[in-house]
XYZ file of C-alpha atoms in Angstrom:
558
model
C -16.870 -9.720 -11.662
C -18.892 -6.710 -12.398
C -18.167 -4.578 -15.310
C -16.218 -1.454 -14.718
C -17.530 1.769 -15.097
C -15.881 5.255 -16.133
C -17.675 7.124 -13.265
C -15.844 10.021 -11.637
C -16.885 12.089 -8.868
C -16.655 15.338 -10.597
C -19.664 14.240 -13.015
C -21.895 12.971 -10.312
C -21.377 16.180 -8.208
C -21.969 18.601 -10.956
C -25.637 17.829 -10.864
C -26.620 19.240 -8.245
C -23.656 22.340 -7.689
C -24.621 25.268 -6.668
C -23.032 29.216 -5.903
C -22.936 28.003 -2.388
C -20.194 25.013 -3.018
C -18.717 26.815 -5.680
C -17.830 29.457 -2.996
C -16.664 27.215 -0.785
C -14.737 25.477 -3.261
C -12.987 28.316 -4.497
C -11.450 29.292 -1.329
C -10.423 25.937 -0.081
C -8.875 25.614 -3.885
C -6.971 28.589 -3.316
C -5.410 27.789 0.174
C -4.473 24.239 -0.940
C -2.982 26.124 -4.021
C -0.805 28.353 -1.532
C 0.045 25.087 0.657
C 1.204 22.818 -2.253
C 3.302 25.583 -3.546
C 6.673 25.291 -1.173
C 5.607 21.255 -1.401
C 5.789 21.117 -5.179
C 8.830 22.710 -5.288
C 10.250 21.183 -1.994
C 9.528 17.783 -3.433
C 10.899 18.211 -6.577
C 14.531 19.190 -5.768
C 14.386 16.513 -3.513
C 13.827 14.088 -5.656
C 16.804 14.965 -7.811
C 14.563 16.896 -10.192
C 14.394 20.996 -11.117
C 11.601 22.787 -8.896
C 9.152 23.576 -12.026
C 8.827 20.290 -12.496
C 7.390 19.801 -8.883
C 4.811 22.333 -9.623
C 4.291 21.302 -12.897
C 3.465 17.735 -11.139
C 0.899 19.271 -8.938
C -0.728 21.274 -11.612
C -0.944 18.295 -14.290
C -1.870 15.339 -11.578
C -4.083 17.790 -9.322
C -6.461 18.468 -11.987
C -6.203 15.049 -13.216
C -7.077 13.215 -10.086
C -10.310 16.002 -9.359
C -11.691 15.592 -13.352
C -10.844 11.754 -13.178
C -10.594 10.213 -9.676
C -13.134 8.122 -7.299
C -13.220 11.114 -4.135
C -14.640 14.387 -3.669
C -12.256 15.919 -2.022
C -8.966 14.375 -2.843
C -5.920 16.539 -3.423
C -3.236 15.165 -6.049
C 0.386 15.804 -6.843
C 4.414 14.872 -5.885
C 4.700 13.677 -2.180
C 7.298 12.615 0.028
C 6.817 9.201 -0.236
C 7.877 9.093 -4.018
C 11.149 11.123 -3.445
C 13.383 7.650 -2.873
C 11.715 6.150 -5.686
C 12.329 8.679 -7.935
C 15.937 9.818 -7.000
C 17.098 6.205 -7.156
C 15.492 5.964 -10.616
C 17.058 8.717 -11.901
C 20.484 7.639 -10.457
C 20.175 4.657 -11.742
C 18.241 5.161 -15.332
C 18.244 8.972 -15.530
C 15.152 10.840 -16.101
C 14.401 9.279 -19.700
C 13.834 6.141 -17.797
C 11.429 7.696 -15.093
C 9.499 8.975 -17.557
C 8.912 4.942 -19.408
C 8.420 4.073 -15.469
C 5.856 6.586 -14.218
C 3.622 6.423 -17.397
C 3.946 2.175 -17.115
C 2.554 2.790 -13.579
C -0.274 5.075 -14.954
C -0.750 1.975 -16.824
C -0.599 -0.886 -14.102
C -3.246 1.843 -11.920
C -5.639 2.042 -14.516
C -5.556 -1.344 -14.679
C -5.808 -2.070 -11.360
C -8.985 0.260 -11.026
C -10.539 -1.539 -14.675
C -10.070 -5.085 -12.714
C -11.751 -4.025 -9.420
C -8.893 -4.831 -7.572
C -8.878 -1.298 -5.881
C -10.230 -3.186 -2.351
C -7.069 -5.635 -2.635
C -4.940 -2.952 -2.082
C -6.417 -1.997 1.212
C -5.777 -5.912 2.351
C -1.380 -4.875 2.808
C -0.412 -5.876 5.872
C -0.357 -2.293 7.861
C 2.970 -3.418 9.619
C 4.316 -3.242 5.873
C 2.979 0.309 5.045
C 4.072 1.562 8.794
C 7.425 0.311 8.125
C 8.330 1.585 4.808
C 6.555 5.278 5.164
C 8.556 5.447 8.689
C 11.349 4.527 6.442
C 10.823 6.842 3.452
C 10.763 9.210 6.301
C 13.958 8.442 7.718
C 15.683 8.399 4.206
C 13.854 12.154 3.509
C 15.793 13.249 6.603
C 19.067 11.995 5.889
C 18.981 13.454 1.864
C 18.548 17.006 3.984
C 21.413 17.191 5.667
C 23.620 18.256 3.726
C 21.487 21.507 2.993
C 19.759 22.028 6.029
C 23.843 22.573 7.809
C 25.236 24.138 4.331
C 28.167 21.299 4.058
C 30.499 21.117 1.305
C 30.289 17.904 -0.152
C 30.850 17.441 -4.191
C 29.360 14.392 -4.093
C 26.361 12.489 -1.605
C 26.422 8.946 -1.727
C 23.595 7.072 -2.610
C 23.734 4.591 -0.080
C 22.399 5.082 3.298
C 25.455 4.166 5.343
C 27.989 6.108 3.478
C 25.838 8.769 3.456
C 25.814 9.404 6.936
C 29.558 8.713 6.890
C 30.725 11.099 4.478
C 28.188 13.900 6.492
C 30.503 13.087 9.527
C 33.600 13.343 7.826
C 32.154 16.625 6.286
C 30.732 18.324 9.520
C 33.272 20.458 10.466
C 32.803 22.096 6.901
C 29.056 23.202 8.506
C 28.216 26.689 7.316
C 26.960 28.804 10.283
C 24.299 31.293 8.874
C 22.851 27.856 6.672
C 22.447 26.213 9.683
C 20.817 28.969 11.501
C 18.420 29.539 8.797
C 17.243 25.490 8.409
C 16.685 25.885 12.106
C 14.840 28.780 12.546
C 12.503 27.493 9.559
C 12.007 24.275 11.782
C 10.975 26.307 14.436
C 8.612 28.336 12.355
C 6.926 25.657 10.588
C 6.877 24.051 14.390
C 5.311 26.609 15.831
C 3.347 28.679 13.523
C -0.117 26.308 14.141
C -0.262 27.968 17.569
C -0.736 31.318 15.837
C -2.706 30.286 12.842
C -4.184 27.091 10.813
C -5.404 29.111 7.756
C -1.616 30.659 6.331
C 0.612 27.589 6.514
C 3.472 27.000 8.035
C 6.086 25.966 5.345
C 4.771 29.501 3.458
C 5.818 31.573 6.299
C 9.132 30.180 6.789
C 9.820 30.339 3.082
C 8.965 33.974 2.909
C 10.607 34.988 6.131
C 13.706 33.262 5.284
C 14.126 34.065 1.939
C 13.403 38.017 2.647
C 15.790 37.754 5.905
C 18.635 35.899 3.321
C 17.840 38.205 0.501
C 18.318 41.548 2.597
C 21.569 39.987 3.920
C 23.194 39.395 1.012
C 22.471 42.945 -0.149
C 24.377 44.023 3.051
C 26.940 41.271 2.841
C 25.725 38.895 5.202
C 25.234 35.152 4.924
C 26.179 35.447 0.756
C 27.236 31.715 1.388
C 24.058 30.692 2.213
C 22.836 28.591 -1.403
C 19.304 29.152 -2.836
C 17.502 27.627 -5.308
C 18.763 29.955 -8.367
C 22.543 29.170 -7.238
C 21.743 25.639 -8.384
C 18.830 25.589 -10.924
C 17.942 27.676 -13.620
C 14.499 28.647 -13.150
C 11.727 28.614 -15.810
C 8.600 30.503 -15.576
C 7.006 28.611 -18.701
C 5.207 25.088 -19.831
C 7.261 22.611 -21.304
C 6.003 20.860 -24.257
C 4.499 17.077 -24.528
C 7.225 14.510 -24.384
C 6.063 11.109 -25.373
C 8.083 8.347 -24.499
C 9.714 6.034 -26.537
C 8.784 2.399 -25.490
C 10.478 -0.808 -26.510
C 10.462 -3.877 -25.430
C 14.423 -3.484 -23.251
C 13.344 -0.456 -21.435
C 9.977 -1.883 -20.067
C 11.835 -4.939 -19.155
C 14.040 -3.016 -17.357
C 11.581 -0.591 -15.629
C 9.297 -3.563 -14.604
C 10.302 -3.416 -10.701
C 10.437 0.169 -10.843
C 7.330 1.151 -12.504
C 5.210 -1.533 -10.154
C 6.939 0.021 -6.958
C 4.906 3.380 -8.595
C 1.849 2.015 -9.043
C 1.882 -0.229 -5.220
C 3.015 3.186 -3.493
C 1.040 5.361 -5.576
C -2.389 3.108 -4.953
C -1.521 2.356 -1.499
C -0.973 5.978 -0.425
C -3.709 7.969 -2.771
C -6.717 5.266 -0.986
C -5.042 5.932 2.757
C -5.921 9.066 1.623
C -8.898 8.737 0.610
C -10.156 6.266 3.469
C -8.876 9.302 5.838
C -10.994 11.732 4.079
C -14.352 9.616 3.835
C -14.124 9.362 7.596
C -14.084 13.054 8.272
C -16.738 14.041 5.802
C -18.827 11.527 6.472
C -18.676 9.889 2.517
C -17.705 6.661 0.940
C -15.118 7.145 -2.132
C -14.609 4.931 -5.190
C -11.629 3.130 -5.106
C -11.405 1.716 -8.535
C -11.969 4.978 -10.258
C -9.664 6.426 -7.399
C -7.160 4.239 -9.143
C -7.770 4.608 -12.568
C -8.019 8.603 -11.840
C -4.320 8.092 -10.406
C -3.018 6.575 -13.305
C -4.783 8.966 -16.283
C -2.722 11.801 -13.404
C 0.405 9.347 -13.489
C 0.614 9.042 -17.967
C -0.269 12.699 -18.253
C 2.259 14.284 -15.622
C 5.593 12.622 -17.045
C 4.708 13.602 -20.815
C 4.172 17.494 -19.703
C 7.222 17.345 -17.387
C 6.533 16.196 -14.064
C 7.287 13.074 -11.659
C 5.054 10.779 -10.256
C 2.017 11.955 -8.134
C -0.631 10.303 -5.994
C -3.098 11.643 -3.368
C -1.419 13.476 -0.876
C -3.174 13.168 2.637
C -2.181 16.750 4.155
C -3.203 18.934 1.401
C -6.209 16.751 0.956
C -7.173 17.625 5.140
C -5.972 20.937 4.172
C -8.962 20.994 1.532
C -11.677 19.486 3.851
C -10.485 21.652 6.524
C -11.147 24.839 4.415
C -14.905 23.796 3.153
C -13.473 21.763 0.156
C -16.245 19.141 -0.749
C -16.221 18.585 -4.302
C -13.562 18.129 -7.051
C -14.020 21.847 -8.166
C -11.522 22.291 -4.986
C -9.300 20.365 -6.778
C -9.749 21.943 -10.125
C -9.157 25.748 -8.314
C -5.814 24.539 -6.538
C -4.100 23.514 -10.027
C -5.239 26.655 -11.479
C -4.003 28.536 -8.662
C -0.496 26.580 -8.936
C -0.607 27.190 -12.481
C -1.003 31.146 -12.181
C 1.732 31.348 -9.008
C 4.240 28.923 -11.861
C 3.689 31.963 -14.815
C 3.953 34.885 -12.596
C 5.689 34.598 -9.886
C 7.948 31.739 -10.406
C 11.611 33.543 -10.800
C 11.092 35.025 -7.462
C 11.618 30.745 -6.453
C 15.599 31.684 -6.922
C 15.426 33.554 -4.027
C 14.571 30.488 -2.011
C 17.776 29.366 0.665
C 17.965 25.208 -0.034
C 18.419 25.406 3.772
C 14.575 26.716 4.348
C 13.619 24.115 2.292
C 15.373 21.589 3.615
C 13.554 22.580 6.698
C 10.481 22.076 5.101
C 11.623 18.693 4.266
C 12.777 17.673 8.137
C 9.482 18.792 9.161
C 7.589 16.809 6.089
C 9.869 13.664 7.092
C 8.747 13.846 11.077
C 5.230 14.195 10.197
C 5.596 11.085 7.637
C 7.663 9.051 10.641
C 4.348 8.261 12.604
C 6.870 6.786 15.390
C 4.012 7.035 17.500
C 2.267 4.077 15.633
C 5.802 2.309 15.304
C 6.528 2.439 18.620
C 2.737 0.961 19.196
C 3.413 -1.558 16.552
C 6.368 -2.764 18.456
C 3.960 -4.286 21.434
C 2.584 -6.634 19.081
C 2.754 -9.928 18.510
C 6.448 -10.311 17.236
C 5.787 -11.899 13.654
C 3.920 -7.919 13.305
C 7.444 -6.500 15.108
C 9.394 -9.009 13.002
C 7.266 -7.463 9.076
C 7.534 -3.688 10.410
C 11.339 -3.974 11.202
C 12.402 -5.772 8.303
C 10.312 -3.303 6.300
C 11.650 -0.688 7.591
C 15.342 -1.370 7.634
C 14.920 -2.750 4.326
C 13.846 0.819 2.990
C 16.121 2.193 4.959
C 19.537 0.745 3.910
C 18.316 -0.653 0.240
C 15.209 0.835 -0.879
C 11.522 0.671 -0.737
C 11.275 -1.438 -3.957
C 12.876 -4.748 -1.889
C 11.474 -3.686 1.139
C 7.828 -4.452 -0.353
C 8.612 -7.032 -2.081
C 10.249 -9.196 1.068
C 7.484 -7.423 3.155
C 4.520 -8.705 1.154
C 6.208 -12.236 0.927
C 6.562 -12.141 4.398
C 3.810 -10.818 5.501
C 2.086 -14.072 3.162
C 4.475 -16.586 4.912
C 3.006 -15.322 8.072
C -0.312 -15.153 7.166
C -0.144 -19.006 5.789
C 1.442 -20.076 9.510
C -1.307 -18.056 10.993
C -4.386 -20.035 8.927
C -2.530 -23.320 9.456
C -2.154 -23.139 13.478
C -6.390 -21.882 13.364
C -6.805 -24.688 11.103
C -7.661 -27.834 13.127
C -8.080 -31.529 11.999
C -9.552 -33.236 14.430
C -10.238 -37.691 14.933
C -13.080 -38.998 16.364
C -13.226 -43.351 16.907
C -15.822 -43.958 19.224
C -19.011 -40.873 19.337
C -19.105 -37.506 18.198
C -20.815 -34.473 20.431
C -23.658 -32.652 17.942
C -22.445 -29.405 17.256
C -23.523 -26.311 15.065
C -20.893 -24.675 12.923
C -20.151 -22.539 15.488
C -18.894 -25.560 17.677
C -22.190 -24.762 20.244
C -23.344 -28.072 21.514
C -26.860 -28.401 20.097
C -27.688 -31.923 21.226
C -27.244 -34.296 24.150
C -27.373 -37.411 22.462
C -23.712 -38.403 21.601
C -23.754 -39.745 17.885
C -21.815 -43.445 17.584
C -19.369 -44.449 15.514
C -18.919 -47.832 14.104
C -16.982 -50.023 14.748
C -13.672 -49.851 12.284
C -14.522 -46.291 11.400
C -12.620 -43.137 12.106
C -14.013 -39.335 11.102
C -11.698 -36.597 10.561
C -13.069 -33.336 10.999
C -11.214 -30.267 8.951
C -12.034 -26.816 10.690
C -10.470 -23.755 8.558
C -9.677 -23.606 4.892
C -8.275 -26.935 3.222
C -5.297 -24.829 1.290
C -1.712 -26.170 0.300
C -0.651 -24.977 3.889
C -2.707 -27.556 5.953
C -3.512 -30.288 2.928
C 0.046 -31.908 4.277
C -0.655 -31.804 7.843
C -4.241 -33.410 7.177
C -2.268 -36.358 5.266
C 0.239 -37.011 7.999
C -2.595 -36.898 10.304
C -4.401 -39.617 8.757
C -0.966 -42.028 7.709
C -0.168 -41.904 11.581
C -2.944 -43.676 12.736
C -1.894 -47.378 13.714
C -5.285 -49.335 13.295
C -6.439 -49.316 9.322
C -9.882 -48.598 9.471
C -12.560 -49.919 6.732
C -14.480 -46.555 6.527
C -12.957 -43.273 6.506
C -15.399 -40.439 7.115
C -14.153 -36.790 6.369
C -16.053 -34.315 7.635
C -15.817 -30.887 6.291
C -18.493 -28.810 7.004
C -16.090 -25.976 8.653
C -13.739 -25.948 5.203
C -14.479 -22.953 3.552
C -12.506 -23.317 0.771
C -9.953 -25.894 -1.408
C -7.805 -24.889 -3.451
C -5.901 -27.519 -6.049
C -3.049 -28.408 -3.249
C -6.188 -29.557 -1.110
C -8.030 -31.213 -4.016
C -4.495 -32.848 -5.037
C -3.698 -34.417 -1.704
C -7.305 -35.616 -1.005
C -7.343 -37.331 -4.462
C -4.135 -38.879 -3.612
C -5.568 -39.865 -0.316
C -8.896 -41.470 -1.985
C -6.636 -43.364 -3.923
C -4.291 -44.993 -1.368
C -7.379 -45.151 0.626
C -8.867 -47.626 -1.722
C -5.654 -49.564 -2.661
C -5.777 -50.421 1.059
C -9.566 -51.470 1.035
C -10.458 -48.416 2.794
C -14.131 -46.595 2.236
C -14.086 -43.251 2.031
C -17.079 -40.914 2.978
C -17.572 -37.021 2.404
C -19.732 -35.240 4.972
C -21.143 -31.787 5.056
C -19.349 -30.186 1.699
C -20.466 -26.337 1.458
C -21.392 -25.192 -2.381
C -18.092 -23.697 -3.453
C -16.076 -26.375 -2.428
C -18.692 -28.980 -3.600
C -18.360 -26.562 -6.927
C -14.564 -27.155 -6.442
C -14.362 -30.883 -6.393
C -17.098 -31.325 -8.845
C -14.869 -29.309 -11.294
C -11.745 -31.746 -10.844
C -13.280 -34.686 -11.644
C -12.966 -35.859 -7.969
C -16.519 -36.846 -7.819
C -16.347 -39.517 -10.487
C -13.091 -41.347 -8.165
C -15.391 -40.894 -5.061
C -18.707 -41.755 -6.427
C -21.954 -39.630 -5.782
C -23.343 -41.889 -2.951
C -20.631 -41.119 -0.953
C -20.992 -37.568 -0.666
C -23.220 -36.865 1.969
C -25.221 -33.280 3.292
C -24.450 -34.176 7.131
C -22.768 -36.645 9.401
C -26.256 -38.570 10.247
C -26.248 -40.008 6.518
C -22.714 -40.304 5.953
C -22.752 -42.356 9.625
C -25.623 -44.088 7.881
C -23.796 -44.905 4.534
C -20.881 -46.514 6.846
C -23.109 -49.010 8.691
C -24.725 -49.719 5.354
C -20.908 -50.421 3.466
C -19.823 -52.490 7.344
C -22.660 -54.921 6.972
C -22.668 -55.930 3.514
């Protein structure tokens, strides 16, 4: 493995900036400021948090991830994929423990980027990632509506089933003039990309809504409608560092937690990026994507904030708007960061119903039930991963819905490599083949008499080592020579190298010969390593099936 190095896009496109792409950069910085502003603080109620600390989240990880990360143009901060994981952590270990969590998942990124092992990530199963996003989605929906309809509810369950219970038993406390203002900012964030792309959606309903409520309440209109300042105490200023205090029983406890994070966070901030090398035409870095992601992950917890990765719509928002270096990036956190110190107290004038309008629309756009509903016409072990996924993060949460989706997504995979994997006899002549299995000779090769070949084709892994065994006990003549041929096995692993040993063995006890044909370097490296080689003997490992045909006849007519 190659040596990591501390390589970030900002330095490499620095070189060769110019006024052009600084002008350029500066205005898509300052539109993706304005977008991630009703986001940040969308997000971070949401997520069971105060609204500063959304925006403090997108100031801290947005100029984190553009100074540290492994794309030009990637956008960081809160998203809606992290608002399950981080209400349920709070719930559970209050916001002390998702501050351990989130900087252990800074951690586990970094490390993850240091290791190379930014490409592995790509390799989840896209039935699991379709299935718990269209399941984050559906959870995002159902936390909204109890603000979007203005019910009276002390208390929301946690759980997904009582939830939407207690909402039923609830509805017919549904506040009128709440309702009709989550609605109407559905319908403006709907509709507004008809009449413009550049001012976005979510800002116009925010602004119409909260002047229309504002003027209102002045005239005695809608004063039941709750905005942010009716629940939150808004603070226009920086909080200070807040180091966490680790010990051994907290990051045993916040082990699941924390590596939920980091899987989420690397998963969704390299979708991201992929999305955003295809439109401009680049290729990012996705180990110092990763370790950019977790410097943005330690730093936004100690200054305040909740976990952040690359968000995919403000990052389109940047490309969109002539963003193609991390200066973009750089301009949209100082933008945030000058709206957060002037203008934040004016947030108290925000209805929780607009914003949980914001949040219906944010949900739908994160549902992709087009894809489900495409995934669902696939083979059914695919149907079976996305719908376990999904109703897994649905009705638990999205930690247990990866980890039963990855292990069955591997169970899968393992059934699928066994069934290609084919062991096939041969008694009396074998057909010359290349690897591909075209027929490159018309001679037929004989066999001996009292020999059998076995040829493997696929890997030789713990999932097929067994079937290979029972293949060879169920033969009813006992041969003198056995010849394996393995010139398709691309691999052995020590369940392979285990059973074959045990198979030379009983091979031998029985007077049987056994003969190695066609062995590819790394599993001739693999064998060699285990000692197997000395048991066999080097004679008996032969390049191709002509000499290990030959050293049969030879061991027959002794």
């Amino acid at each position: 493995m190659s040596k990591f190095e501390f390589k970030p896009k900002l330095f490499l496109d620095l070189r060769g900036y110019n006024k052009e792409k600084l002008t350029a950069d500066i205005m898509a910085g300052l539109i993706v400021g304005i977008v991630a502003l009703p986001l940040a603080i969308a997000f971070g109620i949401a997520s069971g948090v105060t609204p500063e600390k959304g925006i403090i989240t997108a100031i801290i990880a947005g100029l984190a991830v553009s100074l540290f990360g492994g794309s030009r143009v990637q956008i960081g901060g809160p998203t809606g994929a992290f608002i399950v994981i981080i209400y349920g952590i709070i719930q559970q270990y209050g916001e002390a423990g998702l501050l351990v969590a989130t900087v252990m998942a800074g951690v586990f990124l970094i490390l993850l980027g240091v290791f190379h092992l930014g490409t592995i990530i790509k390799y989840i199963p896209y039935p699991i990632v379709v299935g718990f996003t269209s399941g984050i989605a559906v959870t995002i929906f159902t936390t909204q509506i109890k603000d979007l309809f203005g019910l009276t509810i002390d208390n929301v369950p946690a759980d997904f089933i009582e939830k939407w219970i207690v909402y039923i038993r609830h509805f017919g406390s549904l506040d009128v003039w709440s309702t009709v203002v989550g609605i109407v900012s559905v319908a403006i964030i709907a509709l507004s990309p008809k009449l413009t792309h550049k001012i976005p959606g979510s800002l116009i309903a925010i602004i119409v809504m909260t002047v229309g409520v504002y003027l209102m309440k002045q005239y005695g209109i809608a004063t039941q409608v709750e905005t942010i300042g009716d629940r939150f105490m808004i603070k226009a200023e920086l909080p200070g560092m807040n180091v966490p205090e680790l010990n051994w029983e907290s990051i045993k406890q916040l082990m699941a937690p924390a590596i939920t994070i980091a899987i989420l966070g690397a998963i969704e901030s390299l979708l991201s990026a992929t999305v955003a090398d295809g439109v401009i035409g680049d290729h990012h870095d996705s180990n110092q994507e990763l370790v950019g992601q977790g410097i943005a992950n330690i730093l936004s917890p100690i200054f305040g904030g909740i976990p952040a990765t690359g968000a995919i719509a403000r990052t389109m928002t940047n490309i969109n708007n002539g963003g193609r270096t991390p200066v973009a990036g750089i301009v949209h956190a100082v933008v945030l960061l000058l709206i957060f110190l002037l203008l934040m107290p004016l947030a108290q004038y925000i209805p929780m119903a607009c914003l949980a309008g914001v949040l219906v629309i944010v949900s739908y756009n994160m549902s992709g039930w087009r894809t489900f509903r495409e995934l669902l016409r696939n083979p059914k072990s695919d149907v079976a991963v996305l719908l376990i996924t999904f109703f897994l993060t649905v009705i638990f949460d999205l930690t247990v819905a990866i980890e039963f989706g990855l292990v069955l997504a591997c169970l899968l995979f393992i059934k699928r490599v066994m069934e290609t994997t084919e062991v096939n006899l041969f008694k009396d002549e074998i057909i010359p083949t290349d690897a591909d299995g075209t027929v490159i000779s018309e001679e037929h090769l004989h066999i001996p008499d009292h020999t059998e070949v076995y040829e493997i084709n696929g890997p030789y892994f713990f999932g097929i080592a067994n079937r290979f065994e029972e293949v060879v006990l169920q033969t009813k003549e006992q041969p003198k020579v056995r010849i394996i041929r393995m010139r398709k096995v691309p691999f052995i692993d020590s369940t392979g190298i285990h059973n074959l040993t045990n198979l030379c063995e009983m091979s031998h006890r029985e007077g049987v010969h056994i003969i190695l044909s066609g062995v590819n370097p790394k599993v001739h490296e693999a064998l060699k390593k285990s000692g197997f080689y000395e048991l066999l003997g080097k004679k008996n490992i032969c390049d191709n099936i002509h000499t290990a045909l030959e050293v049969a006849r030879h061991y027959l007519n002794r």
